[in-house]
Amino acid sequence: MDRLELPRPDDWHLHLRDGGALADLVPHTARQFGRAIVMPNLRPPVVDVAGALAYRDRILAAVPPGLAFEPLMTLYLTPATTPAQIEAAAACPHVVAVKLYPAGATTNAEGGVRDLDGLGPVLEAMAAVGLPLLVHGESIDPAVDVFDREAVFVRETLTRIVDRYPRLKVVLEHISTEEGVDFVRDAPPNVAATITAHHLLYDRNAMFQGGVRPHMYCLPVLKRARHRHALVDAATSGEPKFFLGTDSAPHVRPTKETACGCAGVFTAHAALELYAEAFERAGALAKLADFASRFGPRFYGLPVSTDTVVLERRTWEVPPSYPLDGGELVPLRAGESLAWRLVTGPMRVV
Ligand code: NCD
Ligand code: ZN
């Protein structure tokens, strides 16, 4: 197969940052995706509808002319979030979910949640209004090994949330382990997961190939090969619980290439191409359209795009860097070639 046409996909987990970075980042995603769920981990975080709407306007101002791109906004769950804020979010068509960061688990997660039990009324309100909880599923117990944090969170925390709030829609974001896959697979249909391209393509060896590779460091961290195999199996299984979320997470070069580098892999420049590579390796290209374009809208109760995009087998070289906020970022596969190329077909004009 040398050409693949699919409904315009959506990215159900994305970091766009803010300020001057938006003009550099939004075009990468708007070229490929019709919609994206935008993470709220700014500084300060996006905690209410007013903040989300103002952020949405700044994103829309950075959409290149001729592209129709819809940012779907999220609120950052904090210990101070109230049921009234949840009801306000549910009444706003542009806010589609609430993000749970265990406190300190990842980039800009300092304001996250330590005691989930204290947020019972908020989670009840979310279940009642149908607002999904998007979960960064990693334990924040410092005694837990970094490679075990997802499995421990799933076992000790997520199981409890799903049991206690059976109507709550939950997305375990960027799953990275066999335990994560098994949990989601066995859970009721209100529980789903996103999977990144880099977790489908790489295992933890990629972080140490010939030396330490800071641009391969993200959270949740890449795991052993058997976990990658479980993720590939889930993504290509045709089960509607597993859908696309890039977790493309840009950082300027000096904050990655340093003694204590930030977590995040940037894939928005070639997201679909990277997923196509992973699906092709698994002999499952025919399953890509469901994973990338249909299962996410189904879970969120949104229409599948009527627009299409085309992937062609055409080798191209990823640039060594892209501009980011006056500096530069190093994308995944910088200076290397990719086998698939997204053909920017006729666009819906706004
Ligand atoms: C993300 C970021 O940089 O905002 N980093 C990452 O490694 N994925 C945060 C996150 O999703 O954990
Ligand atoms: Zn993320």
Short mmCIF file of C-alpha atoms and ligand atoms in Angstrom, two decimals:
data_model
loop_
_atom_site.label_atom_id
_atom_site.label_comp_id
_atom_site.label_asym_id
_atom_site.label_seq_id
_atom_site.Cartn_x
_atom_site.Cartn_y
_atom_site.Cartn_z
CA MET A 1 0.00 0.00 0.00
CA ASP A 2 1.56 3.33 -1.06
CA ARG A 3 -1.31 5.68 -0.44
CA LEU A 4 -3.69 5.89 2.48
CA GLU A 5 -6.70 8.18 2.70
CA LEU A 6 -8.39 8.68 6.05
CA PRO A 7 -10.87 11.03 7.66
CA ARG A 8 -8.97 14.02 9.03
CA PRO A 9 -7.72 12.72 12.39
CA ASP A 10 -7.74 14.42 15.79
CA ASP A 11 -5.05 14.58 18.44
CA TRP A 12 -6.63 13.68 21.78
CA HIS A 13 -3.60 14.77 23.88
CA LEU A 14 -1.42 17.74 22.93
CA HIS A 15 0.79 20.43 24.49
CA LEU A 16 0.71 23.78 22.68
CA ARG A 17 2.31 26.01 25.36
CA ASP A 18 1.48 29.74 25.17
CA GLY A 19 2.68 33.20 24.17
CA GLY A 20 5.20 33.38 21.32
CA ALA A 21 5.39 29.57 21.17
CA LEU A 22 1.85 29.31 19.75
CA ALA A 23 2.78 30.76 16.35
CA ASP A 24 5.54 28.14 16.07
CA LEU A 25 3.53 25.17 17.31
CA VAL A 26 -0.11 25.52 16.21
CA PRO A 27 0.66 25.23 12.44
CA HIS A 28 2.31 21.81 12.88
CA THR A 29 -0.84 20.38 14.45
CA ALA A 30 -3.41 22.33 12.39
CA ARG A 31 -1.85 20.97 9.18
CA GLN A 32 -2.54 17.39 10.27
CA PHE A 33 -5.44 17.37 12.67
CA GLY A 34 -8.96 18.79 12.66
CA ARG A 35 -9.16 19.04 16.45
CA ALA A 36 -6.84 18.59 19.39
CA ILE A 37 -7.36 18.30 23.11
CA VAL A 38 -5.06 20.94 24.50
CA MET A 39 -3.41 20.24 27.84
CA PRO A 40 -3.80 22.91 30.53
CA ASN A 41 -0.34 22.61 32.14
CA LEU A 42 0.70 26.20 31.50
CA ARG A 43 2.28 28.45 34.11
CA PRO A 44 -0.04 29.35 35.73
CA PRO A 45 -2.31 26.43 34.76
CA VAL A 46 -5.69 26.77 33.04
CA VAL A 47 -8.09 26.22 35.94
CA ASP A 48 -11.43 27.72 34.89
CA VAL A 49 -13.65 28.39 31.90
CA ALA A 50 -12.56 32.02 31.56
CA GLY A 51 -8.91 30.93 31.43
CA ALA A 52 -9.69 28.18 28.94
CA LEU A 53 -11.62 30.51 26.62
CA ALA A 54 -8.88 33.15 26.68
CA TYR A 55 -6.27 30.44 25.92
CA ARG A 56 -8.49 29.11 23.13
CA ASP A 57 -8.61 32.58 21.53
CA ARG A 58 -4.82 32.83 21.62
CA ILE A 59 -4.55 29.40 19.95
CA LEU A 60 -7.09 30.31 17.25
CA ALA A 61 -5.14 33.49 16.49
CA ALA A 62 -2.17 31.26 15.61
CA VAL A 63 -4.05 29.00 13.14
CA PRO A 64 -2.70 29.61 9.63
CA PRO A 65 -5.22 31.07 7.16
CA GLY A 66 -7.14 28.42 5.22
CA LEU A 67 -6.91 25.74 7.90
CA ALA A 68 -9.89 24.79 10.03
CA PHE A 69 -8.55 23.71 13.39
CA GLU A 70 -10.58 23.41 16.57
CA PRO A 71 -8.81 23.43 19.92
CA LEU A 72 -10.73 21.43 22.53
CA MET A 73 -9.97 22.87 25.93
CA THR A 74 -9.31 21.23 29.29
CA LEU A 75 -9.21 22.41 32.90
CA TYR A 76 -6.37 21.55 35.29
CA LEU A 77 -7.74 19.82 38.36
CA THR A 78 -6.39 21.37 41.56
CA PRO A 79 -7.22 20.91 45.24
CA ALA A 80 -9.27 24.12 44.90
CA THR A 81 -11.46 22.98 41.96
CA THR A 82 -15.18 23.17 42.85
CA PRO A 83 -18.32 21.38 41.60
CA ALA A 84 -19.57 24.81 40.42
CA GLN A 85 -16.51 25.11 38.15
CA ILE A 86 -17.31 21.67 36.75
CA GLU A 87 -20.88 22.69 36.00
CA ALA A 88 -19.63 25.87 34.29
CA ALA A 89 -17.23 23.78 32.21
CA ALA A 90 -19.99 21.38 31.20
CA ALA A 91 -22.09 24.32 30.04
CA CYS A 92 -19.25 25.59 27.81
CA PRO A 93 -19.05 23.79 24.44
CA HIS A 94 -15.33 24.52 24.13
CA VAL A 95 -14.27 22.80 27.34
CA VAL A 96 -14.36 19.03 26.91
CA ALA A 97 -12.48 17.51 29.84
CA VAL A 98 -10.61 17.93 33.11
CA LYS A 99 -6.98 16.87 33.54
CA LEU A 100 -5.64 15.14 36.62
CA TYR A 101 -1.94 15.62 37.28
CA PRO A 102 -0.76 13.89 40.43
CA ALA A 103 1.22 16.70 42.17
CA GLY A 104 4.75 16.94 40.76
CA ALA A 105 4.36 13.96 38.41
CA THR A 106 5.53 15.79 35.28
CA THR A 107 6.18 19.17 33.61
CA ASN A 108 4.21 21.93 35.38
CA ALA A 109 2.40 19.48 37.64
CA GLU A 110 3.37 21.25 40.88
CA GLY A 111 -0.18 22.56 41.29
CA GLY A 112 -1.72 19.12 40.80
CA VAL A 113 -3.53 16.84 43.18
CA ARG A 114 -2.10 14.99 46.19
CA ASP A 115 -5.29 13.83 47.86
CA LEU A 116 -7.82 12.63 45.34
CA ASP A 117 -10.25 11.59 48.06
CA GLY A 118 -10.65 15.26 48.97
CA LEU A 119 -12.06 15.87 45.48
CA GLY A 120 -14.99 13.45 45.76
CA PRO A 121 -17.71 16.07 45.14
CA VAL A 122 -15.82 17.34 42.07
CA LEU A 123 -15.53 13.84 40.59
CA GLU A 124 -19.22 13.22 41.37
CA ALA A 125 -20.09 16.41 39.53
CA MET A 126 -17.98 15.35 36.54
CA ALA A 127 -19.69 11.97 36.41
CA ALA A 128 -23.09 13.67 36.63
CA VAL A 129 -22.45 16.11 33.77
CA GLY A 130 -20.47 13.66 31.62
CA LEU A 131 -17.16 15.56 31.66
CA PRO A 132 -14.26 13.09 31.22
CA LEU A 133 -11.32 12.88 33.62
CA LEU A 134 -8.03 12.72 31.71
CA VAL A 135 -5.41 11.08 33.86
CA HIS A 136 -1.64 11.38 33.98
CA GLY A 137 -1.36 7.94 35.50
CA GLU A 138 1.87 7.83 37.46
CA SER A 139 2.47 7.29 41.17
CA ILE A 140 4.13 10.22 42.93
CA ASP A 141 5.48 8.09 45.78
CA PRO A 142 9.23 8.82 45.62
CA ALA A 143 9.94 5.25 46.74
CA VAL A 144 8.40 3.88 43.53
CA ASP A 145 10.83 3.13 40.71
CA VAL A 146 10.35 5.48 37.73
CA PHE A 147 9.67 2.52 35.43
CA ASP A 148 6.94 1.20 37.76
CA ARG A 149 5.05 4.43 38.35
CA GLU A 150 2.28 3.76 35.83
CA ALA A 151 1.67 0.18 36.95
CA VAL A 152 1.55 1.25 40.62
CA PHE A 153 -0.81 4.14 39.87
CA VAL A 154 -3.12 1.85 37.93
CA ARG A 155 -3.16 -0.71 40.71
CA GLU A 156 -3.40 1.61 43.70
CA THR A 157 -5.29 4.66 42.47
CA LEU A 158 -7.00 4.21 39.12
CA THR A 159 -8.73 0.99 40.07
CA ARG A 160 -10.22 2.81 43.05
CA ILE A 161 -11.39 5.82 40.97
CA VAL A 162 -13.05 3.63 38.36
CA ASP A 163 -14.78 1.49 41.03
CA ARG A 164 -15.93 4.44 43.10
CA TYR A 165 -17.26 6.54 40.20
CA PRO A 166 -18.71 4.00 37.77
CA ARG A 167 -20.33 6.67 35.57
CA LEU A 168 -17.20 8.83 35.31
CA LYS A 169 -15.58 8.82 31.86
CA VAL A 170 -11.85 8.27 32.31
CA VAL A 171 -8.99 8.44 29.80
CA LEU A 172 -5.66 7.01 30.92
CA GLU A 173 -3.37 9.25 28.91
CA HIS A 174 -0.23 8.20 27.02
CA ILE A 175 -0.26 4.62 28.31
CA SER A 176 3.19 3.07 28.40
CA THR A 177 2.82 -0.36 30.00
CA GLU A 178 1.24 -3.74 29.55
CA GLU A 179 -0.47 -3.17 32.92
CA GLY A 180 -2.04 0.03 31.57
CA VAL A 181 -3.27 -1.79 28.46
CA ASP A 182 -4.71 -4.68 30.48
CA PHE A 183 -6.48 -2.36 32.91
CA VAL A 184 -8.15 -0.34 30.16
CA ARG A 185 -9.05 -3.41 28.15
CA ASP A 186 -10.78 -5.06 31.12
CA ALA A 187 -12.50 -1.89 32.34
CA PRO A 188 -16.05 -0.89 31.32
CA PRO A 189 -16.56 1.17 28.13
CA ASN A 190 -16.39 4.50 30.00
CA VAL A 191 -12.63 3.92 30.39
CA ALA A 192 -10.30 4.54 27.44
CA ALA A 193 -6.65 5.35 26.70
CA THR A 194 -4.53 7.42 24.37
CA ILE A 195 -1.29 6.07 22.89
CA THR A 196 1.60 8.17 21.56
CA ALA A 197 3.59 7.46 18.40
CA HIS A 198 6.87 7.41 20.30
CA HIS A 199 5.67 4.77 22.78
CA LEU A 200 4.65 2.63 19.77
CA LEU A 201 8.01 3.06 18.03
CA TYR A 202 10.57 3.00 20.83
CA ASP A 203 11.45 1.17 23.98
CA ARG A 204 13.75 2.42 26.74
CA ASN A 205 16.93 1.41 24.91
CA ALA A 206 16.36 4.43 22.67
CA MET A 207 17.17 6.72 25.62
CA PHE A 208 20.64 5.23 25.99
CA GLN A 209 21.70 4.43 22.43
CA GLY A 210 25.43 5.23 22.32
CA GLY A 211 25.02 7.67 25.21
CA VAL A 212 22.22 9.49 26.97
CA ARG A 213 19.59 10.86 24.57
CA PRO A 214 17.68 13.70 26.23
CA HIS A 215 15.30 14.13 23.30
CA MET A 216 13.99 10.62 23.91
CA TYR A 217 13.11 11.40 27.52
CA CYS A 218 9.44 11.88 28.27
CA LEU A 219 6.96 11.01 30.99
CA PRO A 220 5.75 8.40 31.33
CA VAL A 221 9.26 7.24 30.48
CA LEU A 222 9.76 4.70 27.65
CA LYS A 223 9.58 1.16 28.99
CA ARG A 224 10.87 -2.35 28.11
CA ALA A 225 10.16 -3.91 24.72
CA ARG A 226 7.38 -6.14 26.07
CA HIS A 227 5.41 -3.04 27.04
CA ARG A 228 5.88 -1.52 23.60
CA HIS A 229 4.58 -4.74 22.08
CA ALA A 230 1.47 -4.57 24.28
CA LEU A 231 0.87 -0.97 23.17
CA VAL A 232 1.25 -1.86 19.48
CA ASP A 233 -1.15 -4.72 19.99
CA ALA A 234 -3.70 -2.42 21.66
CA ALA A 235 -3.41 0.36 19.06
CA THR A 236 -3.80 -2.04 16.15
CA SER A 237 -6.43 -4.26 17.80
CA GLY A 238 -9.45 -2.42 16.50
CA GLU A 239 -10.72 -1.94 20.07
CA PRO A 240 -12.39 1.48 20.26
CA LYS A 241 -10.95 2.17 23.72
CA PHE A 242 -7.52 2.89 22.31
CA PHE A 243 -7.05 6.03 20.24
CA LEU A 244 -4.50 8.58 19.10
CA GLY A 245 -2.96 11.14 21.43
CA THR A 246 0.50 12.38 20.47
CA ASP A 247 1.50 13.97 23.79
CA SER A 248 3.74 16.10 21.56
CA ALA A 249 5.53 18.14 24.24
CA PRO A 250 7.95 20.79 22.96
CA HIS A 251 10.79 22.23 25.01
CA VAL A 252 13.50 24.62 23.77
CA ARG A 253 16.84 22.93 23.18
CA PRO A 254 18.73 24.30 26.23
CA THR A 255 16.07 22.91 28.60
CA LYS A 256 16.53 19.41 27.12
CA GLU A 257 20.30 19.38 26.58
CA THR A 258 21.31 20.14 30.16
CA ALA A 259 22.23 18.51 33.47
CA CYS A 260 18.56 18.16 34.49
CA GLY A 261 16.50 18.13 31.32
CA CYS A 262 12.75 18.51 30.86
CA ALA A 263 10.51 15.59 29.97
CA GLY A 264 8.80 15.71 26.58
CA VAL A 265 9.15 14.42 23.02
CA PHE A 266 8.06 16.63 20.10
CA THR A 267 6.21 14.72 17.36
CA ALA A 268 3.67 17.20 15.99
CA HIS A 269 5.77 17.86 12.85
CA ALA A 270 5.23 14.28 11.65
CA ALA A 271 2.59 12.78 13.90
CA LEU A 272 0.59 10.83 11.34
CA GLU A 273 3.71 9.76 9.48
CA LEU A 274 5.13 8.29 12.70
CA TYR A 275 1.90 6.46 13.53
CA ALA A 276 1.78 5.15 9.95
CA GLU A 277 5.28 3.77 10.38
CA ALA A 278 4.30 2.01 13.61
CA PHE A 279 1.11 0.56 12.12
CA GLU A 280 2.89 -0.54 8.95
CA ARG A 281 5.57 -2.36 10.98
CA ALA A 282 2.75 -4.23 12.69
CA GLY A 283 1.15 -5.05 9.34
CA ALA A 284 -1.91 -3.06 10.40
CA LEU A 285 -2.06 0.06 8.20
CA ALA A 286 -5.70 -0.71 7.49
CA LYS A 287 -6.44 -0.13 11.21
CA LEU A 288 -4.93 3.36 11.31
CA ALA A 289 -8.08 5.24 10.29
CA ASP A 290 -10.13 3.85 13.19
CA PHE A 291 -7.40 4.59 15.72
CA ALA A 292 -6.57 8.06 14.40
CA SER A 293 -9.91 9.35 13.15
CA ARG A 294 -12.91 7.40 14.50
CA PHE A 295 -12.46 5.99 18.00
CA GLY A 296 -11.59 9.31 19.67
CA PRO A 297 -14.68 11.16 18.41
CA ARG A 298 -16.80 8.17 19.39
CA PHE A 299 -15.55 8.30 22.99
CA TYR A 300 -15.99 12.07 23.25
CA GLY A 301 -19.38 12.07 21.50
CA LEU A 302 -18.18 14.23 18.62
CA PRO A 303 -18.65 13.75 14.86
CA VAL A 304 -15.99 12.07 12.74
CA SER A 305 -14.46 14.58 10.31
CA THR A 306 -15.99 14.71 6.84
CA ASP A 307 -12.70 16.09 5.51
CA THR A 308 -9.92 13.68 4.51
CA VAL A 309 -6.14 13.57 4.55
CA VAL A 310 -3.82 11.48 2.42
CA LEU A 311 -0.60 9.75 3.42
CA GLU A 312 1.78 8.80 0.63
CA ARG A 313 4.86 6.62 0.65
CA ARG A 314 7.39 9.32 -0.07
CA THR A 315 10.74 9.62 1.73
CA TRP A 316 11.55 12.96 3.30
CA GLU A 317 14.05 14.24 5.80
CA VAL A 318 13.04 15.76 9.11
CA PRO A 319 14.86 19.09 9.67
CA PRO A 320 17.44 19.20 12.48
CA SER A 321 15.28 21.68 14.39
CA TYR A 322 12.17 23.83 14.26
CA PRO A 323 11.72 27.35 15.68
CA LEU A 324 10.25 27.61 19.17
CA ASP A 325 9.63 30.88 20.92
CA GLY A 326 12.78 32.64 19.70
CA GLY A 327 14.85 29.47 20.16
CA GLU A 328 14.55 26.02 18.65
CA LEU A 329 13.29 22.56 19.47
CA VAL A 330 14.69 19.23 18.33
CA PRO A 331 11.92 17.09 16.83
CA LEU A 332 11.75 13.30 16.95
CA ARG A 333 13.87 11.87 14.09
CA ALA A 334 15.74 15.16 13.60
CA GLY A 335 17.96 14.86 10.50
CA GLU A 336 16.62 11.39 9.74
CA SER A 337 14.26 10.24 7.04
CA LEU A 338 10.65 9.11 7.24
CA ALA A 339 8.95 6.81 4.75
CA TRP A 340 5.47 8.35 4.84
CA ARG A 341 4.45 11.89 4.02
CA LEU A 342 1.17 13.62 4.74
CA VAL A 343 -0.09 15.19 1.53
CA THR A 344 -1.82 18.41 2.38
CA GLY A 345 -4.89 17.95 0.26
CA PRO A 346 -7.74 20.37 -0.30
CA MET A 347 -8.56 22.01 3.02
CA ARG A 348 -11.82 23.20 4.40
CA VAL A 349 -11.61 26.96 4.28
CA VAL A 350 -12.75 28.72 7.42
C1 NCD B 1 4.64 16.89 29.13
C2 NCD B 1 5.03 18.37 29.03
O1 NCD B 1 6.18 18.68 28.69
O2 NCD B 1 4.17 19.23 29.26
N1 NCD B 1 5.85 16.11 29.14
C3 NCD B 1 5.97 14.80 28.81
O3 NCD B 1 7.05 14.24 28.97
N2 NCD B 1 4.95 14.13 28.31
C4 NCD B 1 3.77 16.66 30.30
C5 NCD B 1 3.13 15.31 30.32
O4 NCD B 1 2.21 15.01 29.54
O5 NCD B 1 3.54 14.47 31.15
ZN ZN B 2 1.10 15.28 28.02
#
